[in-house]
XYZ file of C-alpha atoms in Angstrom:
382
model
C 10.605 20.425 20.508
C 10.419 19.370 16.869
C 9.644 15.741 16.185
C 8.962 13.601 13.148
C 6.240 10.954 13.228
C 8.607 8.071 13.971
C 9.969 9.842 17.068
C 6.617 10.620 18.696
C 6.074 8.886 22.039
C 3.128 8.782 24.421
C 2.612 12.090 26.289
C 5.126 13.973 24.145
C 4.515 17.643 23.452
C 4.911 17.814 19.691
C 5.809 20.905 17.676
C 6.462 20.121 14.025
C 5.372 20.656 10.436
C 3.341 17.926 8.745
C 1.565 17.341 5.448
C -2.216 16.924 5.734
C -3.058 13.586 4.128
C -6.694 13.443 5.265
C -9.113 15.976 6.709
C -12.596 15.027 7.908
C -15.172 17.018 9.838
C -17.016 14.706 12.232
C -19.690 15.143 14.871
C -19.259 14.233 18.531
C -22.029 12.596 20.531
C -22.896 15.959 22.050
C -23.506 17.371 18.575
C -20.300 19.417 18.565
C -18.162 19.233 15.375
C -14.503 18.226 15.536
C -11.708 17.636 13.032
C -10.026 14.299 12.513
C -6.804 14.491 10.518
C -4.133 12.186 9.222
C -0.785 13.950 9.240
C 2.348 12.638 7.579
C 6.014 13.125 6.919
C 8.549 10.814 5.298
C 8.831 8.721 8.480
C 5.148 7.808 8.722
C 1.617 8.913 9.524
C -0.190 9.887 12.700
C -3.862 10.532 13.467
C -4.768 13.887 14.973
C -7.833 15.560 16.501
C -8.944 19.176 16.822
C -11.752 19.292 19.367
C -12.362 23.029 19.730
C -13.605 25.536 17.138
C -13.515 22.881 14.431
C -15.401 24.934 11.836
C -13.227 27.979 12.259
C -9.952 26.041 12.416
C -10.938 23.836 9.485
C -11.401 26.850 7.244
C -7.715 27.740 7.629
C -6.328 24.817 5.652
C -7.205 21.921 3.381
C -5.959 18.480 2.426
C -2.434 18.514 0.926
C -1.521 21.668 2.841
C 1.436 21.896 5.210
C 0.644 22.634 8.850
C 2.805 23.717 11.748
C 1.091 22.083 14.717
C 1.484 21.979 18.462
C -0.182 19.230 20.429
C 0.095 16.415 22.918
C 0.596 12.799 21.901
C -1.375 9.967 23.448
C -1.968 6.312 22.693
C -5.619 5.448 22.033
C -6.660 1.851 21.294
C -3.062 0.942 20.567
C -2.487 3.791 18.090
C -0.673 7.055 18.546
C -2.656 10.262 18.036
C -2.116 13.973 18.532
C -4.540 16.279 20.306
C -3.821 19.574 18.575
C -3.966 22.805 20.540
C -2.436 25.164 17.956
C -1.913 25.061 14.192
C -1.167 27.329 11.267
C -0.797 26.788 7.551
C 2.775 26.838 6.220
C 3.557 28.057 2.656
C 4.862 25.362 0.342
C 7.908 27.396 -0.632
C 9.162 27.268 2.969
C 9.357 23.441 3.148
C 11.305 20.675 1.427
C 8.816 18.303 -0.225
C 11.250 15.401 0.158
C 10.829 15.651 3.955
C 7.156 14.734 3.772
C 6.873 11.778 1.411
C 7.852 8.252 2.486
C 10.468 6.541 0.355
C 11.880 3.066 -0.025
C 14.588 1.914 2.364
C 16.398 0.344 -0.589
C 19.062 2.173 -2.580
C 17.468 3.542 -5.743
C 20.706 3.486 -7.742
C 21.324 -0.133 -6.762
C 17.785 -1.064 -7.800
C 18.216 0.648 -11.176
C 21.420 -1.365 -11.613
C 19.410 -4.531 -10.866
C 16.873 -3.445 -13.462
C 19.599 -2.960 -16.061
C 21.066 -6.375 -15.239
C 17.691 -8.073 -15.653
C 17.155 -6.451 -19.059
C 20.676 -7.458 -20.112
C 20.017 -11.049 -19.028
C 17.182 -11.576 -21.515
C 18.008 -13.946 -24.361
C 14.916 -13.166 -26.440
C 16.058 -10.272 -28.678
C 12.540 -8.911 -29.166
C 11.738 -8.746 -25.464
C 15.185 -7.274 -24.789
C 14.720 -4.428 -27.265
C 11.193 -3.825 -25.969
C 12.381 -3.424 -22.392
C 15.280 -1.249 -23.511
C 12.799 1.007 -25.302
C 11.067 1.519 -21.943
C 13.962 1.818 -19.538
C 16.440 3.648 -21.753
C 13.860 6.446 -21.985
C 15.094 8.934 -19.316
C 11.656 10.447 -18.663
C 9.960 7.073 -18.312
C 12.738 5.685 -16.113
C 12.533 8.735 -13.835
C 8.821 8.059 -13.323
C 9.297 4.298 -12.910
C 11.985 4.690 -10.243
C 10.008 7.337 -8.329
C 6.360 6.207 -8.356
C 4.753 4.318 -5.459
C 3.218 0.944 -6.284
C -0.178 1.801 -4.790
C -2.099 4.433 -2.849
C -2.778 2.458 0.288
C -2.198 -1.295 0.083
C 1.446 -2.133 -0.549
C 4.752 -0.416 -1.370
C 3.131 2.939 -0.586
C 6.269 5.026 -0.836
C 8.504 6.648 -3.423
C 10.420 3.922 -5.223
C 7.727 1.397 -4.360
C 6.891 0.562 -7.984
C 10.502 -0.255 -8.856
C 11.002 -2.200 -5.614
C 7.834 -4.260 -6.159
C 8.562 -4.974 -9.828
C 12.105 -6.134 -9.040
C 10.821 -8.329 -6.205
C 8.383 -10.070 -8.572
C 11.210 -10.558 -11.091
C 13.377 -12.109 -8.352
C 10.538 -14.469 -7.461
C 10.426 -15.424 -11.133
C 14.126 -16.318 -11.118
C 13.683 -18.308 -7.910
C 10.793 -20.269 -9.414
C 11.884 -20.912 -13.007
C 14.525 -23.546 -12.092
C 11.867 -25.565 -10.266
C 9.645 -26.138 -13.313
C 10.712 -27.202 -16.777
C 9.525 -25.375 -19.863
C 8.729 -21.957 -18.387
C 9.438 -18.930 -20.569
C 11.770 -17.043 -18.228
C 12.176 -14.029 -20.526
C 8.433 -13.573 -20.885
C 7.970 -13.863 -17.114
C 10.700 -11.310 -16.384
C 9.223 -8.913 -18.949
C 5.787 -9.390 -17.379
C 7.192 -8.783 -13.889
C 8.833 -5.522 -14.927
C 5.936 -4.236 -17.035
C 2.789 -5.523 -15.307
C 2.359 -2.297 -13.284
C 3.993 0.106 -15.755
C 0.689 1.994 -16.104
C 1.065 3.211 -12.510
C 3.548 5.841 -13.621
C 0.526 7.618 -15.107
C -2.216 6.262 -12.844
C -0.678 7.686 -9.663
C 0.152 11.210 -8.564
C 2.916 11.485 -5.998
C 4.127 15.072 -5.774
C 2.105 15.517 -2.568
C -0.071 12.867 -0.951
C -0.301 9.740 -3.056
C -3.497 9.769 -5.089
C -4.919 8.842 -8.481
C -4.668 11.043 -11.553
C -7.732 11.753 -13.675
C -6.406 9.239 -16.195
C -5.915 6.724 -13.408
C -9.462 7.151 -12.122
C -11.002 6.907 -15.594
C -8.838 4.168 -17.121
C -6.785 2.438 -14.417
C -3.223 1.198 -14.598
C -4.046 -2.021 -16.467
C -5.596 -0.213 -19.424
C -2.908 2.465 -19.343
C -0.216 -0.218 -19.226
C -1.532 -2.018 -22.302
C -1.715 1.304 -24.153
C 1.889 2.100 -23.206
C 2.985 -1.355 -24.307
C 1.285 -1.001 -27.689
C 2.851 2.437 -28.173
C 6.331 0.965 -27.655
C 5.712 -2.097 -29.812
C 4.509 0.117 -32.661
C 7.973 1.701 -32.720
C 9.748 -1.680 -33.023
C 9.625 -2.997 -36.608
C 9.013 -6.711 -36.910
C 7.978 -7.284 -33.294
C 6.234 -10.713 -33.224
C 2.453 -10.375 -33.120
C 1.941 -13.428 -30.912
C 4.628 -12.357 -28.423
C 2.923 -8.959 -28.139
C -0.390 -10.718 -27.530
C 1.056 -12.934 -24.775
C 2.637 -9.984 -22.980
C -0.540 -7.890 -23.245
C -2.483 -10.823 -21.815
C -0.137 -10.923 -18.806
C -0.792 -7.254 -18.069
C -4.537 -7.621 -18.610
C -4.812 -10.661 -16.344
C -2.297 -10.030 -13.560
C -5.034 -9.212 -11.018
C -6.326 -12.736 -11.530
C -10.085 -12.408 -11.256
C -12.762 -10.112 -12.647
C -13.840 -9.042 -9.158
C -10.287 -7.871 -8.441
C -10.440 -5.508 -11.429
C -8.820 -7.875 -13.917
C -10.235 -7.460 -17.463
C -9.150 -11.031 -18.242
C -8.347 -14.087 -16.141
C -4.939 -15.743 -16.673
C -5.089 -18.240 -19.524
C -1.414 -19.058 -19.991
C 0.993 -20.662 -17.558
C 3.178 -17.563 -17.436
C 0.191 -15.268 -16.846
C -1.007 -17.508 -13.992
C 2.443 -17.493 -12.401
C 2.705 -13.710 -12.694
C -0.693 -13.297 -11.020
C 0.357 -15.340 -7.991
C 3.852 -13.876 -7.632
C 2.507 -10.322 -7.904
C -0.108 -11.125 -5.269
C 2.461 -12.805 -3.009
C 4.862 -9.861 -2.960
C 2.014 -7.374 -2.532
C 0.617 -9.176 0.503
C 3.977 -9.716 2.191
C 4.713 -6.001 1.939
C 1.172 -5.025 2.958
C 1.186 -7.211 6.085
C 4.654 -6.071 7.128
C 3.620 -2.442 6.689
C 0.505 -2.986 8.813
C 2.557 -4.530 11.613
C 5.158 -1.745 11.540
C 2.502 0.971 11.752
C 1.796 0.152 15.396
C 5.054 0.352 17.366
C 3.156 1.628 20.405
C 0.588 -1.185 20.481
C 1.513 -3.379 23.514
C -0.486 -6.338 22.236
C 1.181 -9.198 20.372
C -1.617 -8.806 17.823
C -2.140 -5.966 15.376
C -5.304 -3.966 15.106
C -7.956 -5.288 12.736
C -7.005 -4.935 9.068
C -10.162 -4.095 7.159
C -9.062 -5.190 3.706
C -7.479 -8.465 4.828
C -10.390 -9.036 7.254
C -8.214 -10.230 10.124
C -5.730 -9.456 12.869
C -2.082 -10.438 12.503
C 0.140 -12.049 15.101
C 3.394 -10.156 15.611
C 5.381 -13.355 16.325
C 8.070 -11.876 18.581
C 7.306 -11.960 22.345
C 6.653 -8.613 23.956
C 9.861 -8.858 25.983
C 11.820 -8.919 22.710
C 9.923 -5.864 21.510
C 10.698 -3.922 24.693
C 7.113 -4.180 25.867
C 7.632 -6.125 29.109
C 5.503 -9.106 30.068
C 2.473 -9.984 28.004
C -0.618 -8.247 29.297
C -3.307 -10.358 30.929
C -5.907 -7.603 30.800
C -9.098 -9.137 29.340
C -9.704 -5.975 27.324
C -6.293 -6.364 25.684
C -6.931 -10.043 25.035
C -10.307 -9.187 23.509
C -8.564 -6.982 20.984
C -6.520 -10.009 19.896
C -9.463 -12.264 19.131
C -11.468 -12.637 15.983
C -15.077 -11.420 16.392
C -16.390 -14.994 16.191
C -14.129 -16.020 19.105
C -15.535 -13.471 21.551
C -17.912 -15.145 24.010
C -20.784 -12.979 25.290
C -20.325 -14.192 28.868
C -16.610 -13.268 28.958
C -16.638 -10.112 26.849
C -19.719 -7.959 27.376
C -21.229 -6.335 24.318
C -20.355 -2.748 25.328
C -16.663 -3.635 25.698
C -16.729 -5.403 22.356
C -18.075 -2.296 20.688
C -15.513 -0.075 22.324
C -12.477 -2.158 21.418
C -13.359 -3.092 17.881
C -14.199 -0.638 15.091
C -17.528 -1.036 13.394
C -17.160 -2.675 9.993
C -19.221 -1.838 6.958
C -21.622 -4.606 6.019
C -19.587 -5.639 2.991
C -16.424 -6.038 5.119
C -17.791 -8.259 7.883
C -16.407 -11.765 8.245
C -17.819 -13.917 5.516
C -18.768 -10.947 3.334
C -17.655 -10.766 -0.268
C -15.256 -7.866 0.209
C -13.452 -9.532 3.103
C -12.883 -12.729 1.123
C -11.954 -10.984 -2.079
C -9.383 -8.856 -0.343
C -7.223 -11.783 0.774
C -8.295 -14.909 -1.064
C -6.840 -15.226 -4.533
C -7.710 -18.729 -5.643
C -9.164 -18.907 -9.177
C -9.810 -22.628 -8.685
C -11.893 -22.259 -5.515
C -15.114 -22.887 -7.483
C -13.915 -26.433 -8.167
C -14.000 -27.206 -4.462
C -17.728 -26.513 -4.164
């Protein structure tokens, strides 16, 4: 029976075609190699294992190939996985690429109409003609409406860049009435252009990845270059306005350690940094929660980048999961590492239920804090 990722249930026999997002050869404790895969279609991703003849089977395909697989589904540590018994590579010409890439739930045409309305709402004639030069370019608009916003953190689907940019612009319009003196047009332009470089940073015809230009330059540098290219075509564009908008792109990640070449030094740049971060995190957390429909716990699995677990809020009975489990092993999965008491949760169980974290991602480590904290004024509290 054919199934897409979203339809897979525990103990299902699955026969379907998937796109290989990740392929890793690992070694079991007995020294025998096995394959660990991440398979995907437009409805989601699922982990998979090939335990037998890993070397031979692994030589038949590579990452970004399409595979027809047969296997049995099972839930392991709250996550669905497939144990593959048969597989074969499928030629690209026999599949529809659109069936294998996730896409936004929002209507693309409606979002483009929102984009047009935002551009039309600008009262600054220079910013209006700048944005028109971007979004009245059919090739650029096609990329902007199609690209994901990131590879793995937030809005990781076709249309994600447009959805994220519009969401930041909506946050701008919600905030501007609350504070006098804000430059609404500059903020809207910054919201719509801050990630414009991702149309060239990302590749998204197969698995989402970074282009050579993206790896070497990054979307911030690319975005400033694209902005300068457009401004150069607009006679009489104000030099200071160009500088302020470039600064917003250069500083929208907030801090140097987050990859920001500059820290925000204008009110509008500071606002853009926080609104961009807010929308990114809301989407990222929601995505993490939705990835685990088969996890019976009211808590998600550990999120490495955010360095925490997330509470799912709704009781299990509302999620169709029955009464909340009282199994100590399940409860242990819900606790932060620092909350686990040695006398109640033995060390071996702790190791089995919680993935080992790299040193830089442990609680209190720099990477854990940097991933979620975004407070440029934190140094003042010391």
